[in-house]
Amino acid sequence: MTEDLTQHLSDGVLWVAFNRPETRNALTFAMYDALANLCTSLPTNGSVRAIVISGKGGKAFAAGTDMSQFRDFKTAQDALDYEARIAQALDDLERCPVPTIAAINGACTGGGAAIAAACDLRITSASLKFGFPIARTLGNCLASDNLARLSDLMGAGRVREIIFTARLILAEEARA
């Protein structure tokens, strides 16, 4: 477990929080791995009945993958390995044997939005800003599994629009 991902169990609910508020909870590879490990290693004795995931600091659920994680990439294979690693973590989250709830406050973008989409439920505050601004930042695209999850939630046309324009969806629009 990394200190950047905290957890505590209370009354059968595992409360997990991204703990990098100074970076708007930008995700490290270790954070993705720790979240996936939580989901694949849950006790089977019924002591954990649900997982609630949030972000510390009040400004962001998670602002995507910390771009400093890409500094050591030298080859195209590095990028492909990254995509496979994140896809596995999201698959582990999606297949978690207990209900998963994304408790979203503030920015929920990039990898954070992908995590929220992989959860069973999403509950947001009025300060929600949801989307994938990769057209303005990295210039890459989403993995096919992420596109499928989002299309199931929002519809293919809306997903294309927010990805192509890098527009963030606010709380009122998400509720509608």
PDB file of N, CA and C in Angstrom, residues 18 21 23 25 39 50 59 64 66 73 84 86 90 93 95 98-99 109 118 127 135 146 155 176:
ATOM      1  N   PHE A  18      -7.713   8.947  -2.398  1.00  0.00           N
ATOM      2  CA  PHE A  18      -6.500   9.392  -3.070  1.00  0.00           C
ATOM      3  C   PHE A  18      -5.947  10.527  -2.211  1.00  0.00           C
ATOM      4  N   PRO A  21      -3.400  15.755  -2.418  1.00  0.00           N
ATOM      5  CA  PRO A  21      -4.168  16.971  -2.708  1.00  0.00           C
ATOM      6  C   PRO A  21      -3.336  18.086  -3.339  1.00  0.00           C
ATOM      7  N   THR A  23      -1.420  17.836  -5.716  1.00  0.00           N
ATOM      8  CA  THR A  23      -1.396  17.600  -7.165  1.00  0.00           C
ATOM      9  C   THR A  23      -2.809  17.366  -7.707  1.00  0.00           C
ATOM     10  N   ASN A  25      -4.724  15.249  -6.546  1.00  0.00           N
ATOM     11  CA  ASN A  25      -4.802  13.783  -6.476  1.00  0.00           C
ATOM     12  C   ASN A  25      -4.427  13.103  -7.787  1.00  0.00           C
ATOM     13  N   CYS A  39      -8.971  -4.425  -4.635  1.00  0.00           N
ATOM     14  CA  CYS A  39     -10.133  -5.099  -5.217  1.00  0.00           C
ATOM     15  C   CYS A  39      -9.913  -6.590  -5.404  1.00  0.00           C
ATOM     16  N   ALA A  50     -18.723  -3.000   0.889  1.00  0.00           N
ATOM     17  CA  ALA A  50     -18.689  -1.982  -0.164  1.00  0.00           C
ATOM     18  C   ALA A  50     -17.379  -1.207  -0.039  1.00  0.00           C
ATOM     19  N   LYS A  59     -10.691  19.556  -3.581  1.00  0.00           N
ATOM     20  CA  LYS A  59     -10.691  20.170  -4.911  1.00  0.00           C
ATOM     21  C   LYS A  59     -10.783  19.170  -6.050  1.00  0.00           C
ATOM     22  N   GLY A  64      -6.384  12.678 -12.968  1.00  0.00           N
ATOM     23  CA  GLY A  64      -5.740  11.871 -14.000  1.00  0.00           C
ATOM     24  C   GLY A  64      -4.370  11.390 -13.567  1.00  0.00           C
ATOM     25  N   ASP A  66      -0.547  11.348 -13.093  1.00  0.00           N
ATOM     26  CA  ASP A  66       0.492  12.356 -12.914  1.00  0.00           C
ATOM     27  C   ASP A  66       1.429  12.279 -14.118  1.00  0.00           C
ATOM     28  N   PHE A  73       9.547   7.242 -20.054  1.00  0.00           N
ATOM     29  CA  PHE A  73       9.152   6.533 -21.272  1.00  0.00           C
ATOM     30  C   PHE A  73      10.136   6.881 -22.387  1.00  0.00           C
ATOM     31  N   ALA A  84      -1.686  -1.064 -20.876  1.00  0.00           N
ATOM     32  CA  ALA A  84      -2.061  -2.403 -20.398  1.00  0.00           C
ATOM     33  C   ALA A  84      -2.142  -2.438 -18.877  1.00  0.00           C
ATOM     34  N   ILE A  86      -2.799   0.094 -16.790  1.00  0.00           N
ATOM     35  CA  ILE A  86      -3.976   0.837 -16.331  1.00  0.00           C
ATOM     36  C   ILE A  86      -5.247   0.069 -16.679  1.00  0.00           C
ATOM     37  N   LEU A  90      -8.128  -1.029 -13.981  1.00  0.00           N
ATOM     38  CA  LEU A  90      -9.541  -0.666 -14.135  1.00  0.00           C
ATOM     39  C   LEU A  90     -10.424  -1.910 -14.242  1.00  0.00           C
ATOM     40  N   LEU A  93     -10.877  -3.182 -10.768  1.00  0.00           N
ATOM     41  CA  LEU A  93     -11.862  -2.351 -10.076  1.00  0.00           C
ATOM     42  C   LEU A  93     -13.274  -2.700 -10.537  1.00  0.00           C
ATOM     43  N   ARG A  95     -14.378  -5.414 -11.730  1.00  0.00           N
ATOM     44  CA  ARG A  95     -14.754  -6.777 -11.331  1.00  0.00           C
ATOM     45  C   ARG A  95     -14.725  -6.977  -9.811  1.00  0.00           C
ATOM     46  N   VAL A  98     -17.398  -6.580  -4.418  1.00  0.00           N
ATOM     47  CA  VAL A  98     -18.361  -5.804  -3.641  1.00  0.00           C
ATOM     48  C   VAL A  98     -18.680  -4.526  -4.410  1.00  0.00           C
ATOM     49  N   PRO A  99     -19.807  -3.883  -4.125  1.00  0.00           N
ATOM     50  CA  PRO A  99     -20.130  -2.635  -4.821  1.00  0.00           C
ATOM     51  C   PRO A  99     -19.056  -1.568  -4.584  1.00  0.00           C
ATOM     52  N   THR A 109     -11.015  13.904 -13.754  1.00  0.00           N
ATOM     53  CA  THR A 109     -10.586  13.960 -15.148  1.00  0.00           C
ATOM     54  C   THR A 109      -9.587  12.851 -15.458  1.00  0.00           C
ATOM     55  N   ALA A 118     -15.450   3.083 -13.960  1.00  0.00           N
ATOM     56  CA  ALA A 118     -15.332   1.656 -13.653  1.00  0.00           C
ATOM     57  C   ALA A 118     -16.053   1.275 -12.357  1.00  0.00           C
ATOM     58  N   SER A 127     -19.658  20.649  -7.308  1.00  0.00           N
ATOM     59  CA  SER A 127     -18.439  21.189  -7.919  1.00  0.00           C
ATOM     60  C   SER A 127     -17.822  20.259  -8.964  1.00  0.00           C
ATOM     61  N   ALA A 135      -7.158  16.023 -25.316  1.00  0.00           N
ATOM     62  CA  ALA A 135      -6.936  16.751 -26.569  1.00  0.00           C
ATOM     63  C   ALA A 135      -6.132  18.026 -26.318  1.00  0.00           C
ATOM     64  N   ASN A 146     -12.041   1.780 -21.893  1.00  0.00           N
ATOM     65  CA  ASN A 146     -12.534   3.027 -21.301  1.00  0.00           C
ATOM     66  C   ASN A 146     -13.613   3.658 -22.174  1.00  0.00           C
ATOM     67  N   GLY A 155     -23.483   7.405 -23.559  1.00  0.00           N
ATOM     68  CA  GLY A 155     -23.799   7.390 -24.974  1.00  0.00           C
ATOM     69  C   GLY A 155     -22.580   7.746 -25.804  1.00  0.00           C
ATOM     70  N   ALA A 176     -28.453  15.751 -15.369  1.00  0.00           N
ATOM     71  CA  ALA A 176     -29.461  15.674 -16.432  1.00  0.00           C
ATOM     72  C   ALA A 176     -29.224  14.453 -17.294  1.00  0.00           C
TER      73      ALA A 176
END
